[in-house]
PDB file of C-alpha atoms in Angstrom:
ATOM      1  CA  MET A   1       0.000   0.000   0.000  1.00 73.00           C
ATOM      2  CA  THR A   2       1.370   3.412  -0.974  1.00 80.00           C
ATOM      3  CA  GLN A   3       1.676   6.309   1.463  1.00 73.00           C
ATOM      4  CA  GLU A   4      -1.101   8.130  -0.425  1.00 74.00           C
ATOM      5  CA  GLN A   5      -3.446   5.121  -0.124  1.00 74.00           C
ATOM      6  CA  GLU A   6      -2.682   4.838   3.600  1.00 76.00           C
ATOM      7  CA  HIS A   7      -3.420   8.539   4.054  1.00 72.00           C
ATOM      8  CA  LYS A   8      -6.716   8.239   2.155  1.00 78.00           C
ATOM      9  CA  GLU A   9      -7.754   5.172   4.158  1.00 82.00           C
ATOM     10  CA  GLY A  10      -6.868   6.980   7.401  1.00 85.00           C
ATOM     11  CA  GLN A  11      -9.008   9.918   6.297  1.00 90.00           C
ATOM     12  CA  GLU A  12     -11.902   7.563   5.499  1.00 93.00           C
ATOM     13  CA  GLN A  13     -11.737   6.046   8.978  1.00 93.00           C
ATOM     14  CA  GLN A  14     -11.627   9.476  10.656  1.00 95.00           C
ATOM     15  CA  LEU A  15     -14.576  10.718   8.611  1.00 96.00           C
ATOM     16  CA  ALA A  16     -16.519   7.520   9.333  1.00 96.00           C
ATOM     17  CA  VAL A  17     -16.121   8.045  13.097  1.00 96.00           C
ATOM     18  CA  HIS A  18     -17.619  11.526  12.770  1.00 97.00           C
ATOM     19  CA  TYR A  19     -20.487  10.328  10.564  1.00 97.00           C
ATOM     20  CA  LYS A  20     -21.280   7.620  13.112  1.00 97.00           C
ATOM     21  CA  ASP A  21     -21.538  10.343  15.774  1.00 97.00           C
ATOM     22  CA  ILE A  22     -23.764  12.425  13.479  1.00 97.00           C
ATOM     23  CA  ILE A  23     -26.121   9.481  12.940  1.00 97.00           C
ATOM     24  CA  ARG A  24     -26.336   9.019  16.714  1.00 97.00           C
ATOM     25  CA  LEU A  25     -26.941  12.762  17.296  1.00 97.00           C
ATOM     26  CA  LEU A  26     -29.773  12.682  14.747  1.00 96.00           C
ATOM     27  CA  GLY A  27     -31.524  10.130  16.950  1.00 97.00           C
ATOM     28  CA  GLU A  28     -30.724   6.951  15.047  1.00 97.00           C
ATOM     29  CA  ASP A  29     -28.906   3.823  16.137  1.00 97.00           C
ATOM     30  CA  PRO A  30     -25.675   3.511  14.116  1.00 96.00           C
ATOM     31  CA  GLN A  31     -25.582  -0.203  15.051  1.00 96.00           C
ATOM     32  CA  ARG A  32     -28.902  -0.858  13.313  1.00 96.00           C
ATOM     33  CA  GLU A  33     -28.341  -3.301  10.434  1.00 96.00           C
ATOM     34  CA  GLY A  34     -29.100  -0.808   7.662  1.00 95.00           C
ATOM     35  CA  LEU A  35     -26.791   1.836   9.151  1.00 96.00           C
ATOM     36  CA  GLN A  36     -23.763  -0.193  10.229  1.00 96.00           C
ATOM     37  CA  LYS A  37     -21.771   0.490   7.050  1.00 96.00           C
ATOM     38  CA  THR A  38     -23.300   3.913   6.357  1.00 97.00           C
ATOM     39  CA  PRO A  39     -20.564   5.989   8.080  1.00 97.00           C
ATOM     40  CA  LEU A  40     -17.851   4.434   5.903  1.00 96.00           C
ATOM     41  CA  ARG A  41     -19.987   4.693   2.754  1.00 96.00           C
ATOM     42  CA  VAL A  42     -20.628   8.388   3.405  1.00 96.00           C
ATOM     43  CA  ALA A  43     -16.925   8.963   4.123  1.00 96.00           C
ATOM     44  CA  LYS A  44     -15.975   7.372   0.787  1.00 95.00           C
ATOM     45  CA  ALA A  45     -18.691   9.338  -1.036  1.00 96.00           C
ATOM     46  CA  MET A  46     -17.460  12.621   0.456  1.00 96.00           C
ATOM     47  CA  GLN A  47     -13.919  11.857  -0.679  1.00 95.00           C
ATOM     48  CA  VAL A  48     -15.187  11.393  -4.228  1.00 95.00           C
ATOM     49  CA  LEU A  49     -17.403  14.489  -4.099  1.00 96.00           C
ATOM     50  CA  THR A  50     -14.488  16.656  -2.900  1.00 96.00           C
ATOM     51  CA  ARG A  51     -11.649  15.119  -4.929  1.00 96.00           C
ATOM     52  CA  GLY A  52     -11.147  18.422  -6.741  1.00 97.00           C
ATOM     53  CA  TYR A  53      -8.981  19.662  -3.865  1.00 96.00           C
ATOM     54  CA  GLU A  54      -6.326  17.112  -4.854  1.00 94.00           C
ATOM     55  CA  MET A  55      -6.205  18.126  -8.534  1.00 96.00           C
ATOM     56  CA  ASP A  56      -4.478  20.953 -10.384  1.00 97.00           C
ATOM     57  CA  ALA A  57      -6.757  22.412 -13.065  1.00 97.00           C
ATOM     58  CA  HIS A  58      -3.930  24.443 -14.648  1.00 97.00           C
ATOM     59  CA  LYS A  59      -1.870  21.272 -15.098  1.00 97.00           C
ATOM     60  CA  VAL A  60      -4.804  19.507 -16.770  1.00 96.00           C
ATOM     61  CA  LEU A  61      -5.006  22.258 -19.416  1.00 95.00           C
ATOM     62  CA  THR A  62      -1.252  22.372 -20.071  1.00 95.00           C
ATOM     63  CA  GLU A  63      -1.032  18.590 -20.515  1.00 95.00           C
ATOM     64  CA  ALA A  64      -2.857  19.005 -23.840  1.00 93.00           C
ATOM     65  CA  LEU A  65      -1.676  22.395 -25.047  1.00 94.00           C
ATOM     66  CA  PHE A  66      -1.204  22.730 -28.820  1.00 95.00           C
ATOM     67  CA  LYS A  67       0.085  25.592 -30.954  1.00 96.00           C
ATOM     68  CA  GLU A  68      -2.646  26.498 -33.435  1.00 95.00           C
ATOM     69  CA  ASP A  69      -3.424  29.613 -35.498  1.00 94.00           C
ATOM     70  CA  TYR A  70      -7.190  29.261 -34.971  1.00 95.00           C
ATOM     71  CA  SER A  71      -8.618  32.522 -33.602  1.00 92.00           C
ATOM     72  CA  GLN A  72     -12.382  32.038 -33.627  1.00 96.00           C
ATOM     73  CA  MET A  73     -14.613  31.053 -30.729  1.00 97.00           C
ATOM     74  CA  VAL A  74     -14.221  27.544 -29.305  1.00 97.00           C
ATOM     75  CA  ILE A  75     -17.307  26.457 -27.344  1.00 97.00           C
ATOM     76  CA  VAL A  76     -17.802  23.422 -25.144  1.00 98.00           C
ATOM     77  CA  LYS A  77     -21.421  23.498 -24.019  1.00 97.00           C
ATOM     78  CA  ASP A  78     -23.727  21.390 -21.880  1.00 97.00           C
ATOM     79  CA  ILE A  79     -20.989  20.093 -19.567  1.00 98.00           C
ATOM     80  CA  ASP A  80     -22.876  18.287 -16.798  1.00 98.00           C
ATOM     81  CA  PHE A  81     -21.657  18.931 -13.266  1.00 98.00           C
ATOM     82  CA  PHE A  82     -22.528  18.130  -9.659  1.00 97.00           C
ATOM     83  CA  SER A  83     -21.213  20.056  -6.687  1.00 98.00           C
ATOM     84  CA  LEU A  84     -21.848  20.547  -2.975  1.00 97.00           C
ATOM     85  CA  CYS A  85     -23.054  23.881  -1.657  1.00 96.00           C
ATOM     86  CA  GLU A  86     -20.641  24.983   1.057  1.00 96.00           C
ATOM     87  CA  HIS A  87     -23.470  26.492   3.128  1.00 95.00           C
ATOM     88  CA  HIS A  88     -25.551  23.328   3.645  1.00 94.00           C
ATOM     89  CA  MET A  89     -23.414  20.625   1.985  1.00 95.00           C
ATOM     90  CA  LEU A  90     -26.369  19.764  -0.236  1.00 94.00           C
ATOM     91  CA  PRO A  91     -25.933  19.170  -3.974  1.00 96.00           C
ATOM     92  CA  PHE A  92     -26.313  21.701  -6.721  1.00 96.00           C
ATOM     93  CA  TYR A  93     -26.115  20.512 -10.293  1.00 97.00           C
ATOM     94  CA  GLY A  94     -26.628  21.555 -13.879  1.00 98.00           C
ATOM     95  CA  LYS A  95     -24.695  22.534 -16.965  1.00 98.00           C
ATOM     96  CA  VAL A  96     -21.644  24.649 -17.704  1.00 98.00           C
ATOM     97  CA  HIS A  97     -20.997  26.325 -21.057  1.00 98.00           C
ATOM     98  CA  VAL A  98     -17.458  27.532 -21.807  1.00 98.00           C
ATOM     99  CA  ALA A  99     -16.085  29.564 -24.703  1.00 98.00           C
ATOM    100  CA  TYR A 100     -12.626  30.896 -25.376  1.00 98.00           C
ATOM    101  CA  ILE A 101     -10.967  32.619 -28.300  1.00 98.00           C
ATOM    102  CA  PRO A 102      -7.474  31.161 -28.798  1.00 98.00           C
ATOM    103  CA  ASN A 103      -4.399  33.350 -28.961  1.00 97.00           C
ATOM    104  CA  GLY A 104      -1.948  30.952 -30.609  1.00 96.00           C
ATOM    105  CA  TYR A 105      -2.750  27.929 -28.415  1.00 96.00           C
ATOM    106  CA  ILE A 106      -5.670  25.554 -27.966  1.00 97.00           C
ATOM    107  CA  THR A 107      -6.246  22.785 -25.443  1.00 96.00           C
ATOM    108  CA  GLY A 108      -7.888  19.398 -25.763  1.00 95.00           C
ATOM    109  CA  LEU A 109     -11.670  19.793 -25.620  1.00 95.00           C
ATOM    110  CA  SER A 110     -12.055  17.176 -22.889  1.00 97.00           C
ATOM    111  CA  LYS A 111      -9.670  19.226 -20.732  1.00 98.00           C
ATOM    112  CA  ILE A 112     -12.269  22.000 -20.487  1.00 98.00           C
ATOM    113  CA  ALA A 113     -14.742  19.482 -19.040  1.00 98.00           C
ATOM    114  CA  ARG A 114     -12.033  18.241 -16.645  1.00 98.00           C
ATOM    115  CA  VAL A 115     -11.503  21.794 -15.375  1.00 98.00           C
ATOM    116  CA  VAL A 116     -15.234  21.995 -14.646  1.00 98.00           C
ATOM    117  CA  ASP A 117     -15.026  18.662 -12.776  1.00 98.00           C
ATOM    118  CA  ILE A 118     -12.094  19.809 -10.673  1.00 98.00           C
ATOM    119  CA  PHE A 119     -13.743  23.012  -9.471  1.00 98.00           C
ATOM    120  CA  SER A 120     -17.164  21.409  -9.012  1.00 98.00           C
ATOM    121  CA  HIS A 121     -15.720  18.610  -6.867  1.00 98.00           C
ATOM    122  CA  ARG A 122     -15.112  20.988  -3.959  1.00 98.00           C
ATOM    123  CA  LEU A 123     -17.342  22.667  -1.409  1.00 98.00           C
ATOM    124  CA  GLN A 124     -18.578  25.547  -3.536  1.00 98.00           C
ATOM    125  CA  VAL A 125     -20.874  28.406  -4.273  1.00 98.00           C
ATOM    126  CA  GLN A 126     -21.956  28.721  -7.894  1.00 98.00           C
ATOM    127  CA  GLU A 127     -20.613  32.256  -8.250  1.00 98.00           C
ATOM    128  CA  ARG A 128     -17.077  31.296  -7.168  1.00 98.00           C
ATOM    129  CA  MET A 129     -17.053  28.143  -9.289  1.00 98.00           C
ATOM    130  CA  THR A 130     -17.991  30.199 -12.368  1.00 98.00           C
ATOM    131  CA  LEU A 131     -15.152  32.637 -11.637  1.00 98.00           C
ATOM    132  CA  GLN A 132     -12.590  29.892 -10.937  1.00 98.00           C
ATOM    133  CA  ILE A 133     -13.289  28.133 -14.249  1.00 98.00           C
ATOM    134  CA  ARG A 134     -12.904  31.416 -16.170  1.00 98.00           C
ATOM    135  CA  GLN A 135      -9.727  32.428 -14.312  1.00 98.00           C
ATOM    136  CA  CYS A 136      -8.085  29.026 -14.780  1.00 98.00           C
ATOM    137  CA  ILE A 137      -8.638  29.039 -18.556  1.00 98.00           C
ATOM    138  CA  GLU A 138      -7.533  32.664 -18.821  1.00 98.00           C
ATOM    139  CA  GLU A 139      -4.375  32.233 -16.725  1.00 97.00           C
ATOM    140  CA  THR A 140      -3.329  29.002 -18.440  1.00 96.00           C
ATOM    141  CA  LEU A 141      -4.185  29.551 -22.115  1.00 96.00           C
ATOM    142  CA  HIS A 142      -3.867  33.375 -22.277  1.00 97.00           C
ATOM    143  CA  PRO A 143      -6.697  33.516 -24.837  1.00 98.00           C
ATOM    144  CA  LEU A 144      -8.168  36.640 -26.412  1.00 98.00           C
ATOM    145  CA  GLY A 145     -11.218  36.114 -24.221  1.00 98.00           C
ATOM    146  CA  VAL A 146     -13.088  33.599 -22.057  1.00 98.00           C
ATOM    147  CA  MET A 147     -16.748  33.279 -21.135  1.00 98.00           C
ATOM    148  CA  VAL A 148     -18.364  30.827 -18.731  1.00 98.00           C
ATOM    149  CA  VAL A 149     -22.093  30.404 -18.081  1.00 98.00           C
ATOM    150  CA  VAL A 150     -23.358  28.069 -15.349  1.00 98.00           C
ATOM    151  CA  GLU A 151     -27.012  27.030 -15.014  1.00 97.00           C
ATOM    152  CA  ALA A 152     -27.868  25.082 -11.869  1.00 97.00           C
ATOM    153  CA  LYS A 153     -30.571  23.769  -9.583  1.00 95.00           C
ATOM    154  CA  HIS A 154     -29.791  23.937  -5.869  1.00 93.00           C
ATOM    155  CA  MET A 155     -31.098  21.253  -3.535  1.00 89.00           C
ATOM    156  CA  CYS A 156     -30.744  23.685  -0.614  1.00 87.00           C
ATOM    157  CA  MET A 157     -33.521  25.735  -2.282  1.00 85.00           C
ATOM    158  CA  GLN A 158     -35.566  22.696  -3.281  1.00 84.00           C
ATOM    159  CA  MET A 159     -35.404  20.534  -0.139  1.00 83.00           C
ATOM    160  CA  ARG A 160     -35.302  23.175   2.617  1.00 80.00           C
ATOM    161  CA  GLY A 161     -35.855  26.888   3.115  1.00 76.00           C
ATOM    162  CA  VAL A 162     -38.082  28.295   0.374  1.00 75.00           C
ATOM    163  CA  GLU A 163     -38.618  24.830  -1.197  1.00 73.00           C
ATOM    164  CA  LYS A 164     -38.861  26.131  -4.764  1.00 73.00           C
ATOM    165  CA  GLN A 165     -38.633  23.118  -7.054  1.00 76.00           C
ATOM    166  CA  ASN A 166     -38.220  24.682 -10.486  1.00 82.00           C
ATOM    167  CA  SER A 167     -35.890  27.609  -9.921  1.00 88.00           C
ATOM    168  CA  ILE A 168     -32.649  27.737 -11.910  1.00 93.00           C
ATOM    169  CA  THR A 169     -29.725  29.967 -11.013  1.00 95.00           C
ATOM    170  CA  THR A 170     -27.582  31.330 -13.855  1.00 96.00           C
ATOM    171  CA  THR A 171     -24.170  32.896 -13.376  1.00 98.00           C
ATOM    172  CA  SER A 172     -21.682  34.193 -15.940  1.00 97.00           C
ATOM    173  CA  GLU A 173     -18.079  35.358 -16.036  1.00 97.00           C
ATOM    174  CA  PHE A 174     -16.298  36.840 -19.038  1.00 97.00           C
ATOM    175  CA  SER A 175     -13.128  38.649 -20.015  1.00 97.00           C
ATOM    176  CA  GLY A 176     -11.213  40.011 -22.982  1.00 97.00           C
ATOM    177  CA  ALA A 177     -13.082  39.887 -26.283  1.00 97.00           C
ATOM    178  CA  PHE A 178     -16.263  38.891 -24.423  1.00 97.00           C
ATOM    179  CA  ASN A 179     -16.422  42.367 -22.895  1.00 96.00           C
ATOM    180  CA  GLN A 180     -17.999  43.312 -26.236  1.00 96.00           C
ATOM    181  CA  ALA A 181     -21.771  42.813 -26.111  1.00 95.00           C
ATOM    182  CA  LYS A 182     -21.784  41.493 -29.712  1.00 96.00           C
ATOM    183  CA  THR A 183     -19.317  38.688 -28.858  1.00 95.00           C
ATOM    184  CA  ARG A 184     -21.232  37.740 -25.702  1.00 94.00           C
ATOM    185  CA  GLN A 185     -24.461  37.661 -27.682  1.00 95.00           C
ATOM    186  CA  GLU A 186     -22.910  35.377 -30.323  1.00 95.00           C
ATOM    187  CA  PHE A 187     -21.897  32.969 -27.547  1.00 95.00           C
ATOM    188  CA  MET A 188     -25.353  33.062 -25.945  1.00 94.00           C
ATOM    189  CA  ASN A 189     -27.017  32.470 -29.341  1.00 93.00           C
ATOM    190  CA  LEU A 190     -24.765  29.479 -29.979  1.00 92.00           C
ATOM    191  CA  ILE A 191     -25.328  27.822 -26.591  1.00 92.00           C
ATOM    192  CA  ASN A 192     -29.096  28.358 -26.778  1.00 89.00           C
ATOM    193  CA  ARG A 193     -29.402  26.932 -30.293  1.00 83.00           C
ATOM    194  CA  LYS A 194     -31.002  23.489 -30.338  1.00 73.00           C
ATOM    195  CA  SER A 195     -28.624  20.759 -31.530  1.00 61.00           C
TER     196      SER A 195
END
């Protein structure tokens, strides 16, 4: 077993102890048959849902960096994501749409989706996640412009509080060439067009 695996397993055990206490504090019996393995299952699930802390989004983009003279908009739309709201640790989920205008370099298209995965697999708020995705692409690729739009449903609004089932939150971040309304509108038209 590697040192990293030992560390991860140690983390799992520590988390499981705390989840067992939480189950007890909620008024349940953690020794009940259906709950005996729940603390460890939740610990493992939380490690998966927060694995973005262990990954470097900039490195992901540079691993597939190619010199290319293409200077028109590159769009990767409808990237599914799931994240955990840092306020209630309940899921929020939806789609991310990303566009950038290359400035001599492009990256592998799947790397854009990986960047979304990395930032969404952390305790988050939608506004910060939108900003982090835009900043990462901008700082790594140095494009002529970047735009990110995130559309999400928040379980903290659906399951508790106001309990609004059909609300969608939209956030956007843009820079460079996307500061021009015409360029932003072109992007919005393209992501809203039916495939």
